[in-house]
PDB file of C-alpha atoms in Angstrom:
ATOM      1  CA  ASP R  27       8.431   2.876 -17.495  1.00 53.00           C
ATOM      2  CA  THR R  28       4.933   1.518 -17.798  1.00 75.00           C
ATOM      3  CA  GLY R  29       4.263   1.070 -14.100  1.00 92.00           C
ATOM      4  CA  VAL R  30       3.390  -2.071 -12.152  1.00 96.00           C
ATOM      5  CA  SER R  31       0.962  -4.256 -14.080  1.00 96.00           C
ATOM      6  CA  GLN R  32      -1.407  -6.778 -12.501  1.00 97.00           C
ATOM      7  CA  ASP R  33      -3.598  -9.357 -14.157  1.00 97.00           C
ATOM      8  CA  PRO R  34      -6.472 -10.039 -13.925  1.00 97.00           C
ATOM      9  CA  ARG R  35      -8.062  -6.905 -12.558  1.00 96.00           C
ATOM     10  CA  HIS R  36     -11.007  -8.804 -11.164  1.00 97.00           C
ATOM     11  CA  LYS R  37     -11.440 -12.493 -10.430  1.00 97.00           C
ATOM     12  CA  ILE R  38     -14.659 -14.159  -9.314  1.00 98.00           C
ATOM     13  CA  THR R  39     -14.368 -17.737  -8.101  1.00 97.00           C
ATOM     14  CA  LYS R  40     -16.270 -20.305  -6.123  1.00 97.00           C
ATOM     15  CA  ARG R  41     -15.162 -21.392  -2.692  1.00 97.00           C
ATOM     16  CA  GLY R  42     -12.682 -24.238  -2.883  1.00 97.00           C
ATOM     17  CA  GLN R  43     -11.250 -23.299  -6.275  1.00 97.00           C
ATOM     18  CA  ASN R  44      -7.622 -22.314  -6.877  1.00 98.00           C
ATOM     19  CA  VAL R  45      -6.731 -18.902  -8.288  1.00 98.00           C
ATOM     20  CA  THR R  46      -3.499 -17.380  -9.579  1.00 98.00           C
ATOM     21  CA  PHE R  47      -2.628 -13.730 -10.016  1.00 97.00           C
ATOM     22  CA  ARG R  48       0.237 -12.227 -11.965  1.00 98.00           C
ATOM     23  CA  CYS R  49       2.322  -9.122 -11.305  1.00 98.00           C
ATOM     24  CA  ASP R  50       4.785  -7.493 -13.694  1.00 97.00           C
ATOM     25  CA  PRO R  51       6.943  -4.981 -11.805  1.00 96.00           C
ATOM     26  CA  ILE R  52       8.514  -1.815 -13.154  1.00 94.00           C
ATOM     27  CA  SER R  53      11.400  -2.771 -15.393  1.00 91.00           C
ATOM     28  CA  GLU R  54      14.687  -3.204 -13.518  1.00 86.00           C
ATOM     29  CA  HIS R  55      13.056  -3.057 -10.090  1.00 91.00           C
ATOM     30  CA  ASN R  56      14.625  -5.933  -8.207  1.00 91.00           C
ATOM     31  CA  ARG R  57      12.258  -5.866  -5.234  1.00 94.00           C
ATOM     32  CA  LEU R  58       8.670  -7.027  -5.453  1.00 96.00           C
ATOM     33  CA  TYR R  59       5.987  -7.067  -2.780  1.00 97.00           C
ATOM     34  CA  TRP R  60       2.510  -8.490  -2.319  1.00 98.00           C
ATOM     35  CA  TYR R  61      -0.086  -6.883  -0.052  1.00 98.00           C
ATOM     36  CA  ARG R  62      -3.714  -7.619   0.706  1.00 97.00           C
ATOM     37  CA  GLN R  63      -6.317  -4.905   1.245  1.00 97.00           C
ATOM     38  CA  THR R  64      -9.808  -5.479   2.580  1.00 95.00           C
ATOM     39  CA  LEU R  65     -12.615  -2.950   2.353  1.00 92.00           C
ATOM     40  CA  GLY R  66     -12.059   0.074   4.550  1.00 91.00           C
ATOM     41  CA  GLN R  67      -8.579  -1.013   5.624  1.00 94.00           C
ATOM     42  CA  GLY R  68      -5.038  -0.181   4.587  1.00 96.00           C
ATOM     43  CA  PRO R  69      -2.920  -2.701   2.699  1.00 97.00           C
ATOM     44  CA  GLU R  70      -1.303  -5.462   4.775  1.00 97.00           C
ATOM     45  CA  PHE R  71       2.056  -6.936   3.853  1.00 96.00           C
ATOM     46  CA  LEU R  72       2.093 -10.531   2.637  1.00 97.00           C
ATOM     47  CA  THR R  73       5.514 -11.265   1.190  1.00 96.00           C
ATOM     48  CA  TYR R  74       8.610  -9.781  -0.451  1.00 95.00           C
ATOM     49  CA  PHE R  75      11.105 -10.866  -3.111  1.00 95.00           C
ATOM     50  CA  GLN R  76      14.537  -9.590  -3.907  1.00 93.00           C
ATOM     51  CA  ASN R  77      15.182 -10.818  -7.425  1.00 92.00           C
ATOM     52  CA  GLU R  78      13.994 -14.452  -7.376  1.00 92.00           C
ATOM     53  CA  ALA R  79      14.491 -14.997  -3.646  1.00 93.00           C
ATOM     54  CA  GLN R  80      11.489 -14.818  -1.337  1.00 92.00           C
ATOM     55  CA  LEU R  81      13.030 -13.169   1.715  1.00 93.00           C
ATOM     56  CA  GLU R  82      10.096 -12.435   3.998  1.00 91.00           C
ATOM     57  CA  LYS R  83       6.621 -13.839   4.552  1.00 92.00           C
ATOM     58  CA  SER R  84       3.907 -12.522   6.830  1.00 92.00           C
ATOM     59  CA  ARG R  85       2.000 -14.792   9.185  1.00 89.00           C
ATOM     60  CA  LEU R  86      -1.022 -13.733   7.092  1.00 84.00           C
ATOM     61  CA  LEU R  87       0.353 -15.916   4.309  1.00 87.00           C
ATOM     62  CA  SER R  88      -1.214 -19.227   5.264  1.00 88.00           C
ATOM     63  CA  ASP R  89      -0.234 -22.592   3.785  1.00 92.00           C
ATOM     64  CA  ARG R  90      -2.872 -22.110   1.092  1.00 96.00           C
ATOM     65  CA  PHE R  91      -0.958 -19.146  -0.312  1.00 96.00           C
ATOM     66  CA  SER R  92       2.182 -19.442  -2.389  1.00 96.00           C
ATOM     67  CA  ALA R  93       4.138 -16.824  -4.269  1.00 96.00           C
ATOM     68  CA  GLU R  94       6.894 -17.206  -6.812  1.00 96.00           C
ATOM     69  CA  ARG R  95       9.199 -15.021  -8.845  1.00 96.00           C
ATOM     70  CA  PRO R  96      11.033 -17.621 -10.898  1.00 91.00           C
ATOM     71  CA  LYS R  97      13.296 -15.438 -13.018  1.00 86.00           C
ATOM     72  CA  GLY R  98      13.388 -12.342 -10.903  1.00 85.00           C
ATOM     73  CA  SER R  99      10.971 -10.538 -13.188  1.00 90.00           C
ATOM     74  CA  PHE R 100       7.223 -11.189 -12.953  1.00 96.00           C
ATOM     75  CA  SER R 101       5.652 -12.829  -9.916  1.00 97.00           C
ATOM     76  CA  THR R 102       2.623 -15.028  -9.319  1.00 97.00           C
ATOM     77  CA  LEU R 103       0.486 -15.385  -6.217  1.00 97.00           C
ATOM     78  CA  GLU R 104      -1.588 -18.550  -5.943  1.00 97.00           C
ATOM     79  CA  ILE R 105      -4.364 -19.209  -3.470  1.00 97.00           C
ATOM     80  CA  GLN R 106      -5.454 -22.806  -3.127  1.00 97.00           C
ATOM     81  CA  ARG R 107      -8.866 -23.923  -1.857  1.00 97.00           C
ATOM     82  CA  THR R 108     -10.170 -20.377  -1.678  1.00 97.00           C
ATOM     83  CA  GLU R 109     -12.366 -19.329   1.223  1.00 96.00           C
ATOM     84  CA  GLN R 110     -14.825 -16.454   1.445  1.00 96.00           C
ATOM     85  CA  GLY R 111     -12.403 -14.706   3.818  1.00 95.00           C
ATOM     86  CA  ASP R 112      -9.875 -14.513   0.989  1.00 96.00           C
ATOM     87  CA  SER R 113     -12.059 -11.941  -0.774  1.00 97.00           C
ATOM     88  CA  ALA R 114      -9.933  -8.802  -0.948  1.00 97.00           C
ATOM     89  CA  MET R 115      -7.833  -6.625  -3.231  1.00 97.00           C
ATOM     90  CA  TYR R 116      -4.397  -8.147  -3.822  1.00 98.00           C
ATOM     91  CA  LEU R 117      -1.831  -5.457  -4.519  1.00 98.00           C
ATOM     92  CA  CYS R 118       1.623  -5.828  -5.975  1.00 98.00           C
ATOM     93  CA  ALA R 119       4.358  -3.233  -5.554  1.00 97.00           C
ATOM     94  CA  SER R 120       7.913  -2.918  -6.761  1.00 95.00           C
ATOM     95  CA  SER R 121      10.942  -0.954  -5.646  1.00 93.00           C
ATOM     96  CA  PRO R 122      14.334  -0.232  -7.189  1.00 88.00           C
ATOM     97  CA  GLY R 123      15.991  -1.606  -4.100  1.00 75.00           C
ATOM     98  CA  GLN R 124      17.616   1.535  -2.771  1.00 72.00           C
ATOM     99  CA  SER R 125      17.651   2.298   0.922  1.00 66.00           C
ATOM    100  CA  LYS R 126      14.656   4.610   0.743  1.00 72.00           C
ATOM    101  CA  ASN R 127      12.197   1.714   0.300  1.00 82.00           C
ATOM    102  CA  ILE R 128       9.891   3.675  -1.978  1.00 90.00           C
ATOM    103  CA  GLN R 129       7.290   1.250  -3.317  1.00 94.00           C
ATOM    104  CA  TYR R 130       5.162   1.738  -6.408  1.00 95.00           C
ATOM    105  CA  PHE R 131       1.842  -0.082  -6.533  1.00 97.00           C
ATOM    106  CA  GLY R 132      -0.148  -1.668  -9.293  1.00 97.00           C
ATOM    107  CA  ALA R 133      -3.898  -1.305  -9.696  1.00 96.00           C
ATOM    108  CA  GLY R 134      -4.516  -4.576  -7.869  1.00 97.00           C
ATOM    109  CA  THR R 135      -6.509  -7.739  -8.478  1.00 97.00           C
ATOM    110  CA  ARG R 136      -9.898  -7.785  -6.799  1.00 97.00           C
ATOM    111  CA  LEU R 137     -10.826 -11.312  -5.714  1.00 98.00           C
ATOM    112  CA  SER R 138     -14.417 -12.239  -4.955  1.00 97.00           C
ATOM    113  CA  VAL R 139     -14.990 -15.707  -3.503  1.00 97.00           C
ATOM    114  CA  LEU R 140     -18.615 -16.816  -3.704  1.00 95.00           C
TER     115      LEU R 140
ATOM    116  CA  GLN E  17      -3.512  -1.848  19.331  1.00 78.00           C
ATOM    117  CA  LYS E  18      -2.432  -1.213  15.748  1.00 86.00           C
ATOM    118  CA  GLU E  19       1.095   0.019  15.026  1.00 93.00           C
ATOM    119  CA  VAL E  20      -0.317   2.858  12.927  1.00 96.00           C
ATOM    120  CA  GLU E  21      -3.558   4.649  13.759  1.00 96.00           C
ATOM    121  CA  GLN E  22      -5.429   6.800  11.266  1.00 95.00           C
ATOM    122  CA  ASP E  23      -8.891   8.291  11.594  1.00 88.00           C
ATOM    123  CA  PRO E  24     -10.957   6.689   8.802  1.00 86.00           C
ATOM    124  CA  GLY E  25     -13.248   9.702   8.464  1.00 87.00           C
ATOM    125  CA  PRO E  26     -15.087  10.313   6.281  1.00 93.00           C
ATOM    126  CA  LEU E  27     -13.896  13.900   6.002  1.00 94.00           C
ATOM    127  CA  SER E  28     -15.835  16.341   3.842  1.00 96.00           C
ATOM    128  CA  VAL E  29     -14.644  19.907   3.166  1.00 96.00           C
ATOM    129  CA  PRO E  30     -15.502  22.659   0.668  1.00 97.00           C
ATOM    130  CA  GLU E  31     -13.324  23.329  -2.352  1.00 97.00           C
ATOM    131  CA  GLY E  32     -10.419  25.624  -1.556  1.00 97.00           C
ATOM    132  CA  ALA E  33     -10.166  24.603   2.099  1.00 97.00           C
ATOM    133  CA  ILE E  34      -6.962  23.484   3.779  1.00 97.00           C
ATOM    134  CA  VAL E  35      -7.108  19.806   4.655  1.00 97.00           C
ATOM    135  CA  SER E  36      -5.176  18.233   7.502  1.00 96.00           C
ATOM    136  CA  LEU E  37      -4.723  14.461   7.640  1.00 97.00           C
ATOM    137  CA  ASN E  38      -2.911  12.726  10.469  1.00 96.00           C
ATOM    138  CA  CYS E  39      -1.480   9.445  11.682  1.00 97.00           C
ATOM    139  CA  THR E  40       0.011   8.324  14.950  1.00 97.00           C
ATOM    140  CA  TYR E  41       2.272   5.361  15.421  1.00 97.00           C
ATOM    141  CA  SER E  42       3.749   3.334  18.230  1.00 96.00           C
ATOM    142  CA  ASN E  43       6.935   1.834  16.767  1.00 94.00           C
ATOM    143  CA  SER E  44       9.863   4.178  17.425  1.00 94.00           C
ATOM    144  CA  ALA E  45      11.928   2.265  14.852  1.00 94.00           C
ATOM    145  CA  PHE E  46       9.961   3.780  11.960  1.00 94.00           C
ATOM    146  CA  GLN E  47      12.238   6.057   9.931  1.00 93.00           C
ATOM    147  CA  TYR E  48      10.558   6.317   6.528  1.00 93.00           C
ATOM    148  CA  PHE E  49       7.154   7.949   6.191  1.00 96.00           C
ATOM    149  CA  MET E  50       4.933   8.059   3.146  1.00 96.00           C
ATOM    150  CA  TRP E  51       1.543   9.294   2.073  1.00 98.00           C
ATOM    151  CA  TYR E  52      -0.342   7.490  -0.651  1.00 98.00           C
ATOM    152  CA  ARG E  53      -3.526   8.536  -2.413  1.00 98.00           C
ATOM    153  CA  GLN E  54      -5.952   5.837  -3.493  1.00 97.00           C
ATOM    154  CA  TYR E  55      -8.912   6.416  -5.776  1.00 95.00           C
ATOM    155  CA  SER E  56     -11.806   3.989  -5.653  1.00 90.00           C
ATOM    156  CA  ARG E  57     -10.888   0.555  -7.041  1.00 86.00           C
ATOM    157  CA  LYS E  58      -7.365   1.703  -7.902  1.00 91.00           C
ATOM    158  CA  GLY E  59      -3.950   1.008  -6.415  1.00 94.00           C
ATOM    159  CA  PRO E  60      -2.233   3.418  -3.996  1.00 96.00           C
ATOM    160  CA  GLU E  61      -0.308   6.252  -5.659  1.00 96.00           C
ATOM    161  CA  LEU E  62       2.722   7.679  -3.853  1.00 95.00           C
ATOM    162  CA  LEU E  63       2.250  11.362  -2.965  1.00 96.00           C
ATOM    163  CA  MET E  64       4.923  12.241  -0.447  1.00 95.00           C
ATOM    164  CA  TYR E  65       8.005  10.596   1.054  1.00 93.00           C
ATOM    165  CA  THR E  66       9.853  11.819   4.134  1.00 92.00           C
ATOM    166  CA  TYR E  67      12.840  10.425   5.965  1.00 88.00           C
ATOM    167  CA  SER E  68      12.971  10.957   9.741  1.00 84.00           C
ATOM    168  CA  SER E  69      11.627  14.208  11.203  1.00 84.00           C
ATOM    169  CA  GLY E  70      10.917  17.443   9.396  1.00 87.00           C
ATOM    170  CA  ASN E  71       8.772  18.996   6.705  1.00 92.00           C
ATOM    171  CA  LYS E  72       8.574  18.432   2.995  1.00 94.00           C
ATOM    172  CA  GLU E  73       6.587  20.470   0.507  1.00 95.00           C
ATOM    173  CA  ASP E  74       5.523  19.561  -3.013  1.00 95.00           C
ATOM    174  CA  GLY E  75       3.118  21.924  -4.697  1.00 96.00           C
ATOM    175  CA  ARG E  76      -0.114  22.032  -2.709  1.00 97.00           C
ATOM    176  CA  PHE E  77       1.005  19.193  -0.441  1.00 97.00           C
ATOM    177  CA  THR E  78       3.081  19.445   2.749  1.00 97.00           C
ATOM    178  CA  ALA E  79       4.153  16.459   4.823  1.00 97.00           C
ATOM    179  CA  GLN E  80       5.287  16.834   8.419  1.00 96.00           C
ATOM    180  CA  VAL E  81       6.899  14.266  10.690  1.00 96.00           C
ATOM    181  CA  ASP E  82       7.293  14.701  14.434  1.00 94.00           C
ATOM    182  CA  LYS E  83       9.155  11.647  15.672  1.00 93.00           C
ATOM    183  CA  SER E  84       9.202  12.850  19.263  1.00 93.00           C
ATOM    184  CA  SER E  85       5.393  12.700  19.294  1.00 94.00           C
ATOM    185  CA  LYS E  86       5.156   9.773  16.866  1.00 95.00           C
ATOM    186  CA  TYR E  87       2.828  11.865  14.729  1.00 95.00           C
ATOM    187  CA  ILE E  88       2.762  12.587  11.006  1.00 97.00           C
ATOM    188  CA  SER E  89       0.578  14.947   9.012  1.00 97.00           C
ATOM    189  CA  LEU E  90      -0.324  15.737   5.435  1.00 97.00           C
ATOM    190  CA  PHE E  91      -1.661  19.183   4.553  1.00 97.00           C
ATOM    191  CA  ILE E  92      -3.441  19.913   1.296  1.00 97.00           C
ATOM    192  CA  ARG E  93      -3.789  23.574   0.362  1.00 97.00           C
ATOM    193  CA  ASP E  94      -6.374  24.956  -2.055  1.00 97.00           C
ATOM    194  CA  SER E  95      -8.136  21.602  -2.118  1.00 97.00           C
ATOM    195  CA  GLN E  96      -9.783  20.537  -5.375  1.00 97.00           C
ATOM    196  CA  PRO E  97     -12.625  18.081  -6.106  1.00 97.00           C
ATOM    197  CA  SER E  98     -10.019  15.920  -7.840  1.00 96.00           C
ATOM    198  CA  ASP E  99      -8.331  15.487  -4.430  1.00 97.00           C
ATOM    199  CA  SER E 100     -11.320  13.414  -3.306  1.00 97.00           C
ATOM    200  CA  ALA E 101      -9.857  10.011  -2.502  1.00 97.00           C
ATOM    201  CA  THR E 102      -8.671   7.844   0.369  1.00 97.00           C
ATOM    202  CA  TYR E 103      -5.359   8.949   1.847  1.00 98.00           C
ATOM    203  CA  LEU E 104      -3.136   6.304   3.378  1.00 98.00           C
ATOM    204  CA  CYS E 105      -0.148   6.914   5.608  1.00 98.00           C
ATOM    205  CA  ALA E 106       2.582   4.281   5.508  1.00 97.00           C
ATOM    206  CA  MET E 107       5.861   3.834   7.279  1.00 96.00           C
ATOM    207  CA  SER E 108       8.787   1.466   7.610  1.00 94.00           C
ATOM    208  CA  ALA E 109      11.783   0.897   9.814  1.00 92.00           C
ATOM    209  CA  GLN E 110      15.389   1.223   8.718  1.00 87.00           C
ATOM    210  CA  GLY E 111      16.362  -1.926   6.823  1.00 85.00           C
ATOM    211  CA  ALA E 112      12.822  -3.288   6.870  1.00 88.00           C
ATOM    212  CA  GLN E 113      11.031  -4.005   3.628  1.00 89.00           C
ATOM    213  CA  LYS E 114       7.401  -4.083   4.577  1.00 93.00           C
ATOM    214  CA  LEU E 115       5.329  -0.940   4.727  1.00 96.00           C
ATOM    215  CA  VAL E 116       2.900  -0.625   7.623  1.00 97.00           C
ATOM    216  CA  PHE E 117      -0.201   1.279   6.602  1.00 97.00           C
ATOM    217  CA  GLY E 118      -2.841   3.201   8.449  1.00 97.00           C
ATOM    218  CA  GLN E 119      -6.497   2.439   7.829  1.00 96.00           C
ATOM    219  CA  GLY E 120      -6.850   5.329   5.392  1.00 96.00           C
ATOM    220  CA  THR E 121      -8.917   8.520   5.599  1.00 96.00           C
ATOM    221  CA  ARG E 122     -11.678   8.968   3.064  1.00 96.00           C
ATOM    222  CA  LEU E 123     -11.715  12.599   1.897  1.00 97.00           C
ATOM    223  CA  THR E 124     -14.371  14.372  -0.160  1.00 97.00           C
ATOM    224  CA  ILE E 125     -13.874  17.891  -1.538  1.00 97.00           C
ATOM    225  CA  ASN E 126     -17.206  19.494  -2.335  1.00 95.00           C
ATOM    226  CA  PRO E 127     -17.384  21.950  -5.289  1.00 94.00           C
TER     227      PRO E 127
END
């Protein structure tokens, strides 16, 4: 059990560029979550996968955001045409899928849009 | 109004003090309650998990849930400088997947 892994840890991009983040969940965790955290705020839910199926999306996830989990293992989050308001920490979490809904977080990817 | 309210602090106490952190919430459907600790530029680390009302103790940490008042607390005894971090409360409803977080309380323990 190596924990939830996220890559890259920090991404700096120019406004209008596309960015993609990767999350590797804890092995055998079938549920995977993406959250966004801005400075001084708690994480906000973006989306959730059970295996490869994306089952819930927040209204925060605009059309410029897309998430995939093609084989039910790692997941990617892509932001197209980045805006300065997208600057935030993007956190991934995974859960073994039991009723308790205990989620384990990665270290996050910090996005800075210039 | 936010579903979960948490005083952002900052809160500064001397080493060895008892720390009390609190959250209130408005959604009576919340059944699962968690406290996470987050160090600067790191991801949240799960500290305590409680289902429904009651108390739970783990070492120096005690979590309390009062569903009738929609109020949860985290107590830290014999606080240490290494406890300095942001503490986030989080909760979810039965069958729901998303966690709803408070704003986080920034805590500093002074040696």
